[in-house]
PDB file of C-alpha atoms in Angstrom:
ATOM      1  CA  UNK A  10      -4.111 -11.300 -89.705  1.00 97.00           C
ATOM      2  CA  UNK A  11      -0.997  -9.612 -91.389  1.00 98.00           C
ATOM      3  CA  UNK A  12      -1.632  -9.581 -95.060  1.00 98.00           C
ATOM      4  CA  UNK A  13       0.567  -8.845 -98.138  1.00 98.00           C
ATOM      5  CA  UNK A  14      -1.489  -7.549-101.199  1.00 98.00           C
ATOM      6  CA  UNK A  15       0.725  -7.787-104.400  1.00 98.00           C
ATOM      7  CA  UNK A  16      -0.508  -5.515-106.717  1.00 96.00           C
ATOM      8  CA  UNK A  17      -0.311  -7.041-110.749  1.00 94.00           C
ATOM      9  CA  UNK A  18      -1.972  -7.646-114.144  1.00 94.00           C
ATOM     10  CA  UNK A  19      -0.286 -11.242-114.291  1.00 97.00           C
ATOM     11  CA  UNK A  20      -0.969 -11.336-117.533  1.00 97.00           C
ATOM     12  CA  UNK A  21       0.367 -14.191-117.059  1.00 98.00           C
ATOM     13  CA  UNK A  22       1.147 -15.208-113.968  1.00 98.00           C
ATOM     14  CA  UNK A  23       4.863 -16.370-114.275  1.00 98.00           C
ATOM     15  CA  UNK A  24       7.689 -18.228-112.103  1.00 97.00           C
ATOM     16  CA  UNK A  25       8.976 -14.645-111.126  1.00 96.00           C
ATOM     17  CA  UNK A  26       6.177 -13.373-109.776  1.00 97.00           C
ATOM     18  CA  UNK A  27       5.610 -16.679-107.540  1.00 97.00           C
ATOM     19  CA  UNK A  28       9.709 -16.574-106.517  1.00 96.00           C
ATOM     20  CA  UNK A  29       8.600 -12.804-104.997  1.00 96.00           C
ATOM     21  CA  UNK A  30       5.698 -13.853-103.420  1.00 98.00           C
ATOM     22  CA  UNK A  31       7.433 -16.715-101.441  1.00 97.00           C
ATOM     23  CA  UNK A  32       9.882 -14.802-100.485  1.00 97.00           C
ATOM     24  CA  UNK A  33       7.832 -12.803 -99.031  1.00 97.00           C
ATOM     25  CA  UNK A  34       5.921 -15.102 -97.061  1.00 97.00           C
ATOM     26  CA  UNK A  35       8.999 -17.000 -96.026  1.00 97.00           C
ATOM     27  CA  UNK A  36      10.897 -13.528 -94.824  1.00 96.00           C
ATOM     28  CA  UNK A  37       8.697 -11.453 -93.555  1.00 97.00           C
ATOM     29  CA  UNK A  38       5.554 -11.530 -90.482  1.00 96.00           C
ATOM     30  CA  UNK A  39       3.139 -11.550 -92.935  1.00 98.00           C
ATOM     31  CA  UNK A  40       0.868 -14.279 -92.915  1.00 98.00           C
ATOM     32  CA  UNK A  41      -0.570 -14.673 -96.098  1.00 98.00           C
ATOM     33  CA  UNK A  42      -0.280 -13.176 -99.756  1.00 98.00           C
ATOM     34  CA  UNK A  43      -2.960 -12.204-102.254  1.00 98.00           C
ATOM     35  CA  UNK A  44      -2.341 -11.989-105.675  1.00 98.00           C
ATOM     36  CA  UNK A  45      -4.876  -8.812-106.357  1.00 98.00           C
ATOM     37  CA  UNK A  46      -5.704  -9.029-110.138  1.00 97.00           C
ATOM     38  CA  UNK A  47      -6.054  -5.302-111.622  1.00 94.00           C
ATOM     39  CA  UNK A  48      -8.754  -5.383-114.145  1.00 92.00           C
ATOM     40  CA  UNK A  49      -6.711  -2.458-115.781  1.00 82.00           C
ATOM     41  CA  UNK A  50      -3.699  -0.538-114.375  1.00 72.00           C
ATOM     42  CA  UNK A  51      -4.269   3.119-114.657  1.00 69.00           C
ATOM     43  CA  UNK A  52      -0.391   3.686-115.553  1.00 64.00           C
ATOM     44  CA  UNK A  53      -0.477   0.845-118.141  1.00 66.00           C
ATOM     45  CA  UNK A  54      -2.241   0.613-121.504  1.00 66.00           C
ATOM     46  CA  UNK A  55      -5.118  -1.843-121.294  1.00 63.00           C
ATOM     47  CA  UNK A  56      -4.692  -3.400-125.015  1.00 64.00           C
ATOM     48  CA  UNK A  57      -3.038  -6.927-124.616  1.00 76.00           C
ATOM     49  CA  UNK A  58      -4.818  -8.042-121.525  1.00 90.00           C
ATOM     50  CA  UNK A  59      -6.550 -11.260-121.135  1.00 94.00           C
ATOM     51  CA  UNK A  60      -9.998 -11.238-119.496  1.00 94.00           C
ATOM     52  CA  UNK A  61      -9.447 -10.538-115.965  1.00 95.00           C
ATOM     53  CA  UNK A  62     -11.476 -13.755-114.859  1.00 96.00           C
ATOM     54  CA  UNK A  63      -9.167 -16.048-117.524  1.00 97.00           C
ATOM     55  CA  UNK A  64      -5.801 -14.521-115.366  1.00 97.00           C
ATOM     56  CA  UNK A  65      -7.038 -15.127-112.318  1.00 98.00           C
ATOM     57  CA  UNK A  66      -7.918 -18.720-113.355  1.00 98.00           C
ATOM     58  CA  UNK A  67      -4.492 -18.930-114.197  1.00 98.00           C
ATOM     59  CA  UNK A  68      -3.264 -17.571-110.847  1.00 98.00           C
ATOM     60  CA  UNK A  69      -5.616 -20.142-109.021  1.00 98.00           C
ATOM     61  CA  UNK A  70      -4.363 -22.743-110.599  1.00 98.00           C
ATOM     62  CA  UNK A  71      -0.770 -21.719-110.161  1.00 98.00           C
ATOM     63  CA  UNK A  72      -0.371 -21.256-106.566  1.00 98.00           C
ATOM     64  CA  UNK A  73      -3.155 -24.285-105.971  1.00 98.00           C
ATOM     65  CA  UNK A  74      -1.865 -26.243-102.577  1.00 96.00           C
ATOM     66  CA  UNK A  75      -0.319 -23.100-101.087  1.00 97.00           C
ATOM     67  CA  UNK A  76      -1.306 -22.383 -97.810  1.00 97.00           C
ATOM     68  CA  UNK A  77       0.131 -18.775 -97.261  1.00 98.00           C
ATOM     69  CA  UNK A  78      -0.661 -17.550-101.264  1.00 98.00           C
ATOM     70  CA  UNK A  79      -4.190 -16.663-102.426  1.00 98.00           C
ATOM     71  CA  UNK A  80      -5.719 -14.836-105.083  1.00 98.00           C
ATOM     72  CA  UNK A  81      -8.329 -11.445-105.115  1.00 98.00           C
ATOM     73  CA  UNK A  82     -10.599 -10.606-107.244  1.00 97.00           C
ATOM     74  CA  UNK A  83     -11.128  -7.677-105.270  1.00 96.00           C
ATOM     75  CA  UNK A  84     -10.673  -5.469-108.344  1.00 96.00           C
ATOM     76  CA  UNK A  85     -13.051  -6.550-110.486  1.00 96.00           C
ATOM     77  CA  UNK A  86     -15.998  -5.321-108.050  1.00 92.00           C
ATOM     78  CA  UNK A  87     -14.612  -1.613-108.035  1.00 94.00           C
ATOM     79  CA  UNK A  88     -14.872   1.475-110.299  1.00 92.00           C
ATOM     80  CA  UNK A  89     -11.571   1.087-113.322  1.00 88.00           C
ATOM     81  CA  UNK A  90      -9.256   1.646-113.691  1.00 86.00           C
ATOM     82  CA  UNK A  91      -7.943   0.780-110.312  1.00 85.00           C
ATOM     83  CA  UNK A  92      -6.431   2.724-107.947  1.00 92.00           C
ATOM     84  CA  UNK A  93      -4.195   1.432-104.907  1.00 95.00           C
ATOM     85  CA  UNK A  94      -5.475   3.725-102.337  1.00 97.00           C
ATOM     86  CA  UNK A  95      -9.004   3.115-103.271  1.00 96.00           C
ATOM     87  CA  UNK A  96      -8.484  -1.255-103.175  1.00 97.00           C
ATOM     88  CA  UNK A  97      -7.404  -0.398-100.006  1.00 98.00           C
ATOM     89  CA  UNK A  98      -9.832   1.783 -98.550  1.00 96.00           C
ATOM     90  CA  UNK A  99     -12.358  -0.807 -99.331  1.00 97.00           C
ATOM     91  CA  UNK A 100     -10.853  -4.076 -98.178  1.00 97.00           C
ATOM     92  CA  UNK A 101      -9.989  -1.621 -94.810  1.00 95.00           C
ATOM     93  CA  UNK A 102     -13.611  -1.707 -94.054  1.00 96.00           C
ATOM     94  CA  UNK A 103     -14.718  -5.420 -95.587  1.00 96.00           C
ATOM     95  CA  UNK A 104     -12.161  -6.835 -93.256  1.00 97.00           C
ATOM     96  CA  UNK A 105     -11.406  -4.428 -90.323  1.00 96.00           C
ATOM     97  CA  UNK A 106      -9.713  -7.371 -88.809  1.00 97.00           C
ATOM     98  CA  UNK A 107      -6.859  -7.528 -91.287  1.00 98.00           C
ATOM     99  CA  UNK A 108      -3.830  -5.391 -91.138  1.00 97.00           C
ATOM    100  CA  UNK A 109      -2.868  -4.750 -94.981  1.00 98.00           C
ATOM    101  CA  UNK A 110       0.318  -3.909 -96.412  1.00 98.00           C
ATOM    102  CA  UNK A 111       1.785  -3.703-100.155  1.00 98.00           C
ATOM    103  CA  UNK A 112       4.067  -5.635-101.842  1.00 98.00           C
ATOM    104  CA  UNK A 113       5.771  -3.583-104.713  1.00 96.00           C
ATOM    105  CA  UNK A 114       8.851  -3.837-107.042  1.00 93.00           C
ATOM    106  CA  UNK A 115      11.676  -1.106-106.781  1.00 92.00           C
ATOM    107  CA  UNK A 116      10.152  -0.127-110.592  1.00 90.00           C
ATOM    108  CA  UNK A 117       7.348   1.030-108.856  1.00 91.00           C
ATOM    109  CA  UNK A 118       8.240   2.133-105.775  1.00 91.00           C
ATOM    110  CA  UNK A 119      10.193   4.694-108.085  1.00 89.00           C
ATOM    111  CA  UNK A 120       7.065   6.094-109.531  1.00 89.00           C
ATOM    112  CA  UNK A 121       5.034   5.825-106.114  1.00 90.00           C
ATOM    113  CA  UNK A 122       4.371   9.679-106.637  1.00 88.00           C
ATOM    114  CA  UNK A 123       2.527   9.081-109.694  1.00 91.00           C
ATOM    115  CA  UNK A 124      -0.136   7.164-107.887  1.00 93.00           C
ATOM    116  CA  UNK A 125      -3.172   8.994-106.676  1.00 94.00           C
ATOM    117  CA  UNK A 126      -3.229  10.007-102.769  1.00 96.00           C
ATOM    118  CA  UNK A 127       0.509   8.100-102.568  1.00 93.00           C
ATOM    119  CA  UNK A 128       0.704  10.290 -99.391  1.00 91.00           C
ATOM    120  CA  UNK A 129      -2.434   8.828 -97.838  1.00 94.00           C
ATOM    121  CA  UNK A 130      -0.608   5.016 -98.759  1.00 95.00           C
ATOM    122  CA  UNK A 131       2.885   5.927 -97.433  1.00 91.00           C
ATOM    123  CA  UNK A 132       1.212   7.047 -94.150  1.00 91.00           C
ATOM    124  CA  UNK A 133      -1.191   4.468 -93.094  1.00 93.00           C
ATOM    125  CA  UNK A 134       0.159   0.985 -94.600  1.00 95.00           C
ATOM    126  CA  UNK A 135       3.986  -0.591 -94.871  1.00 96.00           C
ATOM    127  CA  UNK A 136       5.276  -1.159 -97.964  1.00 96.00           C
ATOM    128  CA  UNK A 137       7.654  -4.206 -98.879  1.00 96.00           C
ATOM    129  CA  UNK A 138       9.804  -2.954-101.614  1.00 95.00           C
ATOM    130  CA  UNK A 139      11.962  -5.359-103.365  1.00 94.00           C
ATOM    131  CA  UNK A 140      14.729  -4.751-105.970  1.00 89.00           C
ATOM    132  CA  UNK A 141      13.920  -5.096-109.675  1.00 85.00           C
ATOM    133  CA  UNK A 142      16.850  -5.098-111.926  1.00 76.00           C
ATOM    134  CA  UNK A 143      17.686  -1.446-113.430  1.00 76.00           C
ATOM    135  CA  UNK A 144      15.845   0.146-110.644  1.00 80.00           C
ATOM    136  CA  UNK A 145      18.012   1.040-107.164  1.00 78.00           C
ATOM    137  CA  UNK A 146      15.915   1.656-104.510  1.00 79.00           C
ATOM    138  CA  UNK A 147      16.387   5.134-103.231  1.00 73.00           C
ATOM    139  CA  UNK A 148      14.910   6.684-100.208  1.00 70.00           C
ATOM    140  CA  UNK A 149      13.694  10.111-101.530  1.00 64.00           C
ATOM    141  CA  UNK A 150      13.809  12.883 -98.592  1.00 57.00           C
ATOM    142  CA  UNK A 151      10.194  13.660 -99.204  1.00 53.00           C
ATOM    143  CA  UNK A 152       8.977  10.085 -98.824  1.00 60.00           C
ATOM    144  CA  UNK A 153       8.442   8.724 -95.136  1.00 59.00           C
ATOM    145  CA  UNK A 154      11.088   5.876 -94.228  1.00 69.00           C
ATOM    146  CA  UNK A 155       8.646   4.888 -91.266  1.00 77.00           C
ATOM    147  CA  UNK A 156       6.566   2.080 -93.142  1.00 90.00           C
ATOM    148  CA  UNK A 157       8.965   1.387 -96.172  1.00 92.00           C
ATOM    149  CA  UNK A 158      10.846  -1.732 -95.721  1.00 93.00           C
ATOM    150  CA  UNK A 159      13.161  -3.428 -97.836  1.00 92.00           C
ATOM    151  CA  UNK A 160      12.662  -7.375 -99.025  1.00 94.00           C
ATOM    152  CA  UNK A 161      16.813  -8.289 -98.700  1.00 89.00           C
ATOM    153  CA  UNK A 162      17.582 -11.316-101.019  1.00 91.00           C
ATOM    154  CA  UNK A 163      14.879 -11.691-102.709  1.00 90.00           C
ATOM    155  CA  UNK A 164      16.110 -14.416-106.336  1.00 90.00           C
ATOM    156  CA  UNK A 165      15.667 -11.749-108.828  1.00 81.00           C
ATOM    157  CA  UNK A 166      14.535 -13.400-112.326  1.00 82.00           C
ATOM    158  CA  UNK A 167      14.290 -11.183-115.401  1.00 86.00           C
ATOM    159  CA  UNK A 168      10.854 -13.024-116.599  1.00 91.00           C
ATOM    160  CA  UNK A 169       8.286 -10.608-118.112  1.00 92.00           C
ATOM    161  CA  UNK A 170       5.035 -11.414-119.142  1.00 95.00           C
ATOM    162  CA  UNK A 171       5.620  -9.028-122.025  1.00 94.00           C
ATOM    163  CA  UNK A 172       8.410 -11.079-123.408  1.00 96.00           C
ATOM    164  CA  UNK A 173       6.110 -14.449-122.411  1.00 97.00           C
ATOM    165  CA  UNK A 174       2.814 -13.342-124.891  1.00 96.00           C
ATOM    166  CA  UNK A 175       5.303 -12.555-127.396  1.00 95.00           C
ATOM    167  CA  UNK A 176       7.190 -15.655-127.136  1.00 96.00           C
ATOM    168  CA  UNK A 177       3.669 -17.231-127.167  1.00 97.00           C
ATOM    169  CA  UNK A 178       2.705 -15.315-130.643  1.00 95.00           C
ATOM    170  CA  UNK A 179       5.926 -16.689-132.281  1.00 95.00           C
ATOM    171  CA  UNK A 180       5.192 -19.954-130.952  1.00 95.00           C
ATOM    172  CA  UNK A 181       8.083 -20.723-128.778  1.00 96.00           C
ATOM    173  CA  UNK A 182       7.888 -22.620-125.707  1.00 97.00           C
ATOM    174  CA  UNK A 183       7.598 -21.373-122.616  1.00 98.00           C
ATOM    175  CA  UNK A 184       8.289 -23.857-120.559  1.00 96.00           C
ATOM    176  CA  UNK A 185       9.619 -23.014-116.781  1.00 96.00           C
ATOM    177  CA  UNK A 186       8.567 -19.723-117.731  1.00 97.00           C
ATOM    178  CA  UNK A 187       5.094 -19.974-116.080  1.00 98.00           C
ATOM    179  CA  UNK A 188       3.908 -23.343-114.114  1.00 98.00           C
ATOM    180  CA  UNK A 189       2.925 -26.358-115.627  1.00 97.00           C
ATOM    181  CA  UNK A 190      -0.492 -25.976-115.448  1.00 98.00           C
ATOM    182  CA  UNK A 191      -0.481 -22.527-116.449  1.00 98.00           C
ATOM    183  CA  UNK A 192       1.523 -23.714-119.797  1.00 98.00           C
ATOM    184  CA  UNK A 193      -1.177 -26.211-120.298  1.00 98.00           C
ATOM    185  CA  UNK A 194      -4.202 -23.821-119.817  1.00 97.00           C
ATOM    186  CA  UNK A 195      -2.659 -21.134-121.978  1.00 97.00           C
ATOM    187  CA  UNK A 196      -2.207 -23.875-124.971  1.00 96.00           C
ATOM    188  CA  UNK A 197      -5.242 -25.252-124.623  1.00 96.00           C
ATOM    189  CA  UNK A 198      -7.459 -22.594-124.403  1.00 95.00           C
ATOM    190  CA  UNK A 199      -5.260 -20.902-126.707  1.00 95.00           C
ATOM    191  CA  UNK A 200      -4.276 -17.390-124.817  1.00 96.00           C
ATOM    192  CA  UNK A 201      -1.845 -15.137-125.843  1.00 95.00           C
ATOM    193  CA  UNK A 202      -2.594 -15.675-129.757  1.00 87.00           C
ATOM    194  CA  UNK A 203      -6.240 -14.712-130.682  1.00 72.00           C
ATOM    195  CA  UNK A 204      -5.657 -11.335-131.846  1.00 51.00           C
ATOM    196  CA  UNK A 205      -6.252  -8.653-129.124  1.00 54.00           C
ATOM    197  CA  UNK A 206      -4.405 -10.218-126.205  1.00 56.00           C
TER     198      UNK A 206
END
């Protein structure tokens, strides 16, 4: 089976990040999506992040009834912070079966360089790049063409989960923002406003 792995905190999960990932699934031969939660993202402070198994939750619950989306917890089982090439090494031999590729914003794919053994990633797995505003995709000479490909189209919606726990602290709604149910969860269990997340 051809599967997508995109890569995030999703801290929250928001509309944007669902848009991409359907997009994906719709446009491309892969045939599912996973949602791998990072426990912590080496090239990202860790302060602000709700407990990994509370975001996940949230991810569940948001893409509940979709056939091609699922969510990993893959993560939470491995040495932290998390490394790409070291997710994949693992789920490489716990499902041999499955032919892996990454799903990554142009943001990223921009720093791709600063992730450890990039080299070893660029050579033995596609990448699906798609176009985050500010951040033109450029082919670098130095980085093989061969297994990058391009996501054309994909809705582009400047929602940040940033801007979404802050809106959250001052108590404005967030409504379409993130899905219903993930609105719900977050109020009732009251994320985004203890102090420390």
């Amino acid at each position: 089976m051809k599967i997508g792995l995109y890569f995030g905190s999703f801290n929250p999960i928001h509309t944007g990040h669902l848009i991409i990932a359907t997009h994906a699934s719709n446009y491309t031969d892969l045939q599912e999506i996973w949602f791998v939660i990072s426990p912590q993202n080496p090239l990202k402070k860790s302060s602000g992040l709700l407990n990994e198994h509370h975001r996940k939750f949230l991810v569940d619950i948001a893409i509940e009834g979709e056939t091609k989306l699922r969510s990993s917890n893959i993560e939470f089982k491995l040495p932290r912070p998390s490394y790409t090439v070291d997710t994949l090494s693992y789920l490489h031999e716990k499902f041999p079966r499955h032919d892996f590729s990454i799903i990554i914003g142009s943001d990223s794919f921009m720093n791709l360089k600063r992730w450890k053994n990039y080299e070893v990633i660029l050579k033995n797995y596609t990448i699906y790049v798609y176009a985050r505003p500010g951040f033109e995709i450029k082919m670098k000479n130095d980085i093989s063409k061969k297994n990058v490909i391009v996501l054309e189209n994909t809705p582009l919606l400047e929602i940040s989960s940033t801007v979404i726990r802050k809106m959250i602290k001052e108590g404005k709604s967030i409504r379409f923002l993130v899905p219903k149910e993930v609105q719900h969860e977050i109020e009732v269990q009251n994320f985004y406003k203890k102090h420390g997340q």
